GROMACS .gro file of C-alpha atoms in nm:
model
  240
    1ARG     CA    1  10.056   1.756  11.882
    2PHE     CA    2  10.351   1.780  11.639
    3LYS     CA    3  10.106   1.898  11.348
    4LYS     CA    4   9.924   2.147  11.576
    5ALA     CA    5  10.268   2.299  11.698
    6CYS     CA    6  10.375   2.332  11.315
    7ALA     CA    7  10.052   2.493  11.223
    8ASN     CA    8  10.088   2.759  11.496
    9CYS     CA    9  10.443   2.820  11.374
   10THR     CA   10  10.333   2.876  11.033
   11CYS     CA   11  10.094   3.123  11.143
   12PHE     CA   12  10.301   3.298  11.355
   13PHE     CA   13  10.577   3.295  11.073
   14TYR     CA   14  10.293   3.446  10.824
   15ASP     CA   15  10.161   3.683  11.092
   16GLN     CA   16  10.552   3.822  11.129
   17ILE     CA   17  10.582   3.844  10.757
   18HIS     CA   18  10.267   4.046  10.708
   19HIS     CA   19  10.390   4.271  10.994
   20ILE     CA   20  10.711   4.332  10.843
   21MET     CA   21  10.539   4.387  10.502
   22THR     CA   22  10.290   4.634  10.637
   23THR     CA   23  10.551   4.836  10.829
   24ARG     CA   24  10.739   4.857  10.496
   25ILE     CA   25  10.446   4.982  10.314
   26LYS     CA   26  10.373   5.229  10.572
   27ILE     CA   27  10.733   5.351  10.564
   28TYR     CA   28  10.742   5.354  10.187
   29PHE     CA   29  10.395   5.578  10.177
   30LEU     CA   30  10.551   5.775  10.462
   31PHE     CA   31  10.860   5.856  10.257
   32ILE     CA   32  10.667   5.957   9.931
   33SER     CA   33  10.453   6.162  10.157
   34LEU     CA   34  10.767   6.362  10.305
   35ILE     CA   35  10.889   6.388   9.966
   36SER     CA   36  10.576   6.554   9.820
   37SER     CA   37  10.537   6.771  10.125
   38LEU     CA   38  10.896   6.892  10.098
   39SER     CA   39  10.844   6.978   9.739
   40ALA     CA   40  10.509   7.178   9.816
   41ILE     CA   41  10.685   7.363  10.101
   42ALA     CA   42  10.986   7.469   9.849
   43GLN     CA   43  10.697   7.602   9.630
   44THR     CA   44  10.527   7.768   9.908
   45HIS     CA   45  10.841   7.951  10.033
   46GLN     CA   46  10.906   8.091   9.664
   47ALA     CA   47  10.564   8.192   9.657
   48ASN     CA   48  10.582   8.381   9.971
   49LEU     CA   49  10.890   8.579   9.815
   50ALA     CA   50  10.704   8.650   9.495
   51LYS     CA   51  10.417   8.777   9.702
   52LEU     CA   52  10.618   9.001   9.915
   53ALA     CA   53  10.788   9.152   9.618
   54GLU     CA   54  10.437   9.221   9.456
   55GLU     CA   55  10.295   9.385   9.765
   56LYS     CA   56  10.591   9.585   9.810
   57LYS     CA   57  10.537   9.721   9.460
   58ILE     CA   58  10.154   9.775   9.520
   59ILE     CA   59  10.225   9.970   9.823
   60GLN     CA   60  10.452  10.224   9.639
   61GLN     CA   61  10.184  10.269   9.382
   62LEU     CA   62   9.903  10.356   9.631
   63VAL     CA   63   9.724  10.677   9.580
   64VAL     CA   64   9.550  10.853   9.869
   65VAL     CA   65   9.348  11.173   9.815
   66ASN     CA   66   9.156  11.391  10.090
   67ASN     CA   67   9.348  11.281  10.384
   68GLU     CA   68   9.459  11.613  10.482
   69LYS     CA   69   9.232  11.544  10.817
   70ALA     CA   70   9.433  11.204  10.874
   71GLN     CA   71   9.120  11.020  10.853
   72LEU     CA   72   9.361  10.723  10.740
   73PRO     CA   73   9.437  10.508  10.897
   74ILE     CA   74   9.140  10.430  11.114
   75ILE     CA   75   9.282  10.489  11.452
   76SER     CA   76   9.015  10.414  11.695
   77LEU     CA   77   8.741  10.122  11.648
   78THR     CA   78   8.524  10.220  11.947
   79ASN     CA   79   8.161  10.254  11.855
   80LEU     CA   80   8.212  10.196  11.486
   81ASN     CA   81   7.919  10.037  11.316
   82MET     CA   82   8.102   9.949  10.976
   83ALA     CA   83   7.950   9.844  10.649
   84SER     CA   84   8.153   9.732  10.375
   85VAL     CA   85   7.979   9.791  10.015
   86ASP     CA   86   8.074   9.638   9.693
   87LEU     CA   87   7.990   9.828   9.380
   88ASP     CA   88   8.143   9.612   9.126
   89PHE     CA   89   8.489   9.593   9.307
   90GLN     CA   90   8.699   9.280   9.197
   91PHE     CA   91   8.831   9.073   9.487
   92SER     CA   92   8.573   9.218   9.729
   93SER     CA   93   8.555   8.902   9.957
   94VAL     CA   94   8.942   8.939   9.993
   95PHE     CA   95   8.896   9.299  10.114
   96ASP     CA   96   8.624   9.217  10.350
   97SER     CA   97   8.799   8.891  10.509
   98ILE     CA   98   9.109   9.102  10.585
   99ALA     CA   99   8.921   9.410  10.724
  100ASN     CA  100   8.705   9.184  10.944
  101LYS     CA  101   9.071   9.054  11.113
  102PHE     CA  102   9.092   9.426  11.279
  103THR     CA  103   8.705   9.481  11.364
  104LYS     CA  104   8.354   9.370  11.267
  105VAL     CA  105   8.262   9.498  10.936
  106GLU     CA  106   7.925   9.392  10.767
  107THR     CA  107   7.955   9.302  10.409
  108LEU     CA  108   7.624   9.437  10.242
  109ALA     CA  109   7.546   9.120  10.025
  110LYS     CA  110   7.303   9.285   9.763
  111SER     CA  111   7.418   9.371   9.430
  112TYR     CA  112   7.402   9.749   9.373
  113ASN     CA  113   7.423   9.939   9.047
  114ASN     CA  114   7.627  10.237   9.094
  115THR     CA  115   7.488  10.426   8.783
  116ASN     CA  116   7.136  10.361   8.890
  117ILE     CA  117   6.950  10.623   9.119
  118THR     CA  118   6.696  10.379   9.215
  119SER     CA  119   6.938  10.127   9.328
  120LEU     CA  120   7.167  10.391   9.491
  121ASN     CA  121   6.853  10.485   9.694
  122ALA     CA  122   6.800  10.152   9.809
  123LEU     CA  123   7.152  10.127   9.932
  124ASN     CA  124   7.123  10.447  10.121
  125ASP     CA  125   6.815  10.289  10.293
  126ASP     CA  126   7.050   9.963  10.387
  127LEU     CA  127   7.306  10.203  10.534
  128LYS     CA  128   7.074  10.367  10.768
  129LEU     CA  129   7.218  10.130  11.073
  130TYR     CA  130   7.566  10.202  11.011
  131ASN     CA  131   7.791  10.494  11.106
  132PHE     CA  132   8.097  10.410  10.898
  133VAL     CA  133   8.080  10.314  10.520
  134ILE     CA  134   8.358  10.175  10.310
  135LEU     CA  135   8.257  10.195   9.943
  136LYS     CA  136   8.463   9.985   9.695
  137THR     CA  137   8.445  10.003   9.334
  138SER     CA  138   8.650   9.953   8.998
  139LYS     CA  139   8.414  10.157   8.781
  140PRO     CA  140   8.439  10.508   8.674
  141PHE     CA  141   8.241  10.748   8.862
  142GLY     CA  142   7.929  10.901   8.709
  143LYS     CA  143   7.718  11.184   8.833
  144GLU     CA  144   7.478  10.944   9.004
  145LEU     CA  145   7.764  10.782   9.237
  146VAL     CA  146   7.918  11.121   9.306
  147ASP     CA  147   7.579  11.260   9.436
  148PHE     CA  148   7.548  10.944   9.629
  149VAL     CA  149   7.873  10.973   9.802
  150LYS     CA  150   7.815  11.356   9.881
  151GLU     CA  151   7.478  11.271  10.026
  152VAL     CA  152   7.598  10.949  10.257
  153GLU     CA  153   7.907  11.154  10.381
  154LYS     CA  154   7.668  11.427  10.526
  155THR     CA  155   7.580  11.176  10.805
  156LYS     CA  156   7.853  10.878  10.829
  157GLN     CA  157   8.222  10.859  10.799
  158VAL     CA  158   8.287  10.716  10.449
  159ILE     CA  159   8.595  10.571  10.287
  160LEU     CA  160   8.624  10.505   9.927
  161VAL     CA  161   8.839  10.213   9.785
  162LEU     CA  162   8.917  10.202   9.433
  163ASN     CA  163   9.101   9.968   9.207
  164GLY     CA  164   9.222  10.091   8.845
  165THR     CA  165   9.299  10.461   8.687
  166PHE     CA  166   9.101  10.731   8.793
  167ASN     CA  167   9.101  11.113   8.754
  168GLN     CA  168   9.214  11.221   9.116
  169SER     CA  169   9.076  11.587   9.056
  170SER     CA  170   8.721  11.444   9.044
  171PHE     CA  171   8.758  11.348   9.435
  172LYS     CA  172   8.832  11.695   9.533
  173THR     CA  173   8.463  11.776   9.584
  174PHE     CA  174   8.438  11.474   9.834
  175GLN     CA  175   8.485  11.525  10.216
  176SER     CA  176   8.598  11.170  10.264
  177PRO     CA  177   8.936  10.998  10.201
  178VAL     CA  178   9.003  10.803   9.859
  179ILE     CA  179   9.252  10.521   9.842
  180ILE     CA  180   9.339  10.405   9.490
  181SER     CA  181   9.518  10.082   9.392
  182PRO     CA  182   9.613  10.079   9.002
  183THR     CA  183   9.646   9.715   9.052
  184SER     CA  184   9.360   9.465   9.054
  185ASN     CA  185   9.434   9.147   9.219
  186SER     CA  186   9.398   8.987   9.540
  187ILE     CA  187   9.723   9.103   9.695
  188SER     CA  188   9.604   9.442   9.605
  189ALA     CA  189   9.300   9.413   9.797
  190ALA     CA  190   9.450   9.261  10.110
  191CYS     CA  191   9.693   9.553  10.101
  192LEU     CA  192   9.431   9.797  10.059
  193ALA     CA  193   9.244   9.661  10.371
  194GLN     CA  194   9.540   9.641  10.574
  195PHE     CA  195   9.645  10.009  10.480
  196ILE     CA  196   9.318  10.127  10.598
  197PHE     CA  197   9.362   9.981  10.955
  198GLY     CA  198   9.736  10.082  10.977
  199ALA     CA  199   9.875   9.757  10.961
  200ILE     CA  200  10.054   9.863  10.640
  201VAL     CA  201  10.230  10.196  10.619
  202ARG     CA  202  10.467  10.387  10.355
  203ASP     CA  203  10.620  10.591  10.613
  204GLY     CA  204  10.614  10.588  10.979
  205ASN     CA  205  10.535  10.293  11.234
  206PRO     CA  206  10.221  10.067  11.168
  207ILE     CA  207   9.952  10.107  11.436
  208ARG     CA  208   9.815   9.738  11.401
  209LEU     CA  209  10.000   9.390  11.345
  210LYS     CA  210  10.006   9.317  11.008
  211TYR     CA  211   9.889   8.977  10.861
  212THR     CA  212  10.171   8.834  10.644
  213VAL     CA  213  10.390   8.545  10.572
  214PRO     CA  214  10.687   8.440  10.781
  215GLU     CA  215  10.944   8.565  10.514
  216GLU     CA  216  10.876   8.920  10.581
  217VAL     CA  217  11.038   8.886  10.924
  218GLY     CA  218  11.335   8.691  10.785
  219LEU     CA  219  11.197   8.339  10.843
  220ASN     CA  220  11.165   8.051  10.614
  221ILE     CA  221  10.832   7.865  10.583
  222ASN     CA  222  11.029   7.580  10.548
  223ASP     CA  223  11.181   7.580  10.896
  224LEU     CA  224  10.820   7.623  11.037
  225ASP     CA  225  10.653   7.335  10.838
  226SER     CA  226  10.958   7.112  10.884
  227ILE     CA  227  10.851   7.095  11.286
  228VAL     CA  228  10.494   6.993  11.151
  229LEU     CA  229  10.632   6.720  10.934
  230ILE     CA  230  10.853   6.593  11.251
  231VAL     CA  231  10.535   6.553  11.434
  232LYS     CA  232  10.346   6.396  11.182
  233GLN     CA  233  10.625   6.152  11.108
  234ALA     CA  234  10.632   6.068  11.513
  235ILE     CA  235  10.262   5.988  11.496
  236VAL     CA  236  10.270   5.757  11.210
  237ALA     CA  237  10.570   5.577  11.378
  238LYS     CA  238  10.396   5.543  11.707
  239GLY     CA  239  10.078   5.417  11.494
  240ALA     CA  240  10.293   5.160  11.328
   0.00000   0.00000   0.00000
């Protein structure tokens, strides 16, 4: 009996040591995770501030042509069947992702050549089911594309979204508004989409809520993510 009791005590002792060591290991890894998370949060906060500064510069550089009829921003989204066409526009997926936060915008997945008449004719056929078309390109306008735009805008609402440097006078023959950003990056693409739907404006008040980072309204993402960290710690501690 004595030996059996000693054996039981020894097992209990080892179990307690194992539990203490396991708990300490969990606390150690939680501490490492916490330090890493705080470091990542600090970097995110700085990145958000840099993003806002870049965005402000891009917005000031936006050029809008042919908007005398105030077609931009799009006010009513009722009965719009919209298509977004990529004619060699960089960061097209970013633009379309943001645009779809405001309303359904169908992305035409085919690759179209804006200098090829056959390709543009095929695009015209693909647009038959839509009444509103967003044409995006970073390439110069040749005669083929100019003629295509004039043909499409006869029966549909059209917005031209451009990245790069363009001769603005060449768009005066269009009926449709043109928005140009000299900057080509993901922030610019997002700004263009939000500008079209009135979430970003240079003058007056926005007509829709903007998708942005907490820093724009004076918050620090550290404060928000700290809440998440506290919850994670509580969950881990309860599990221990």
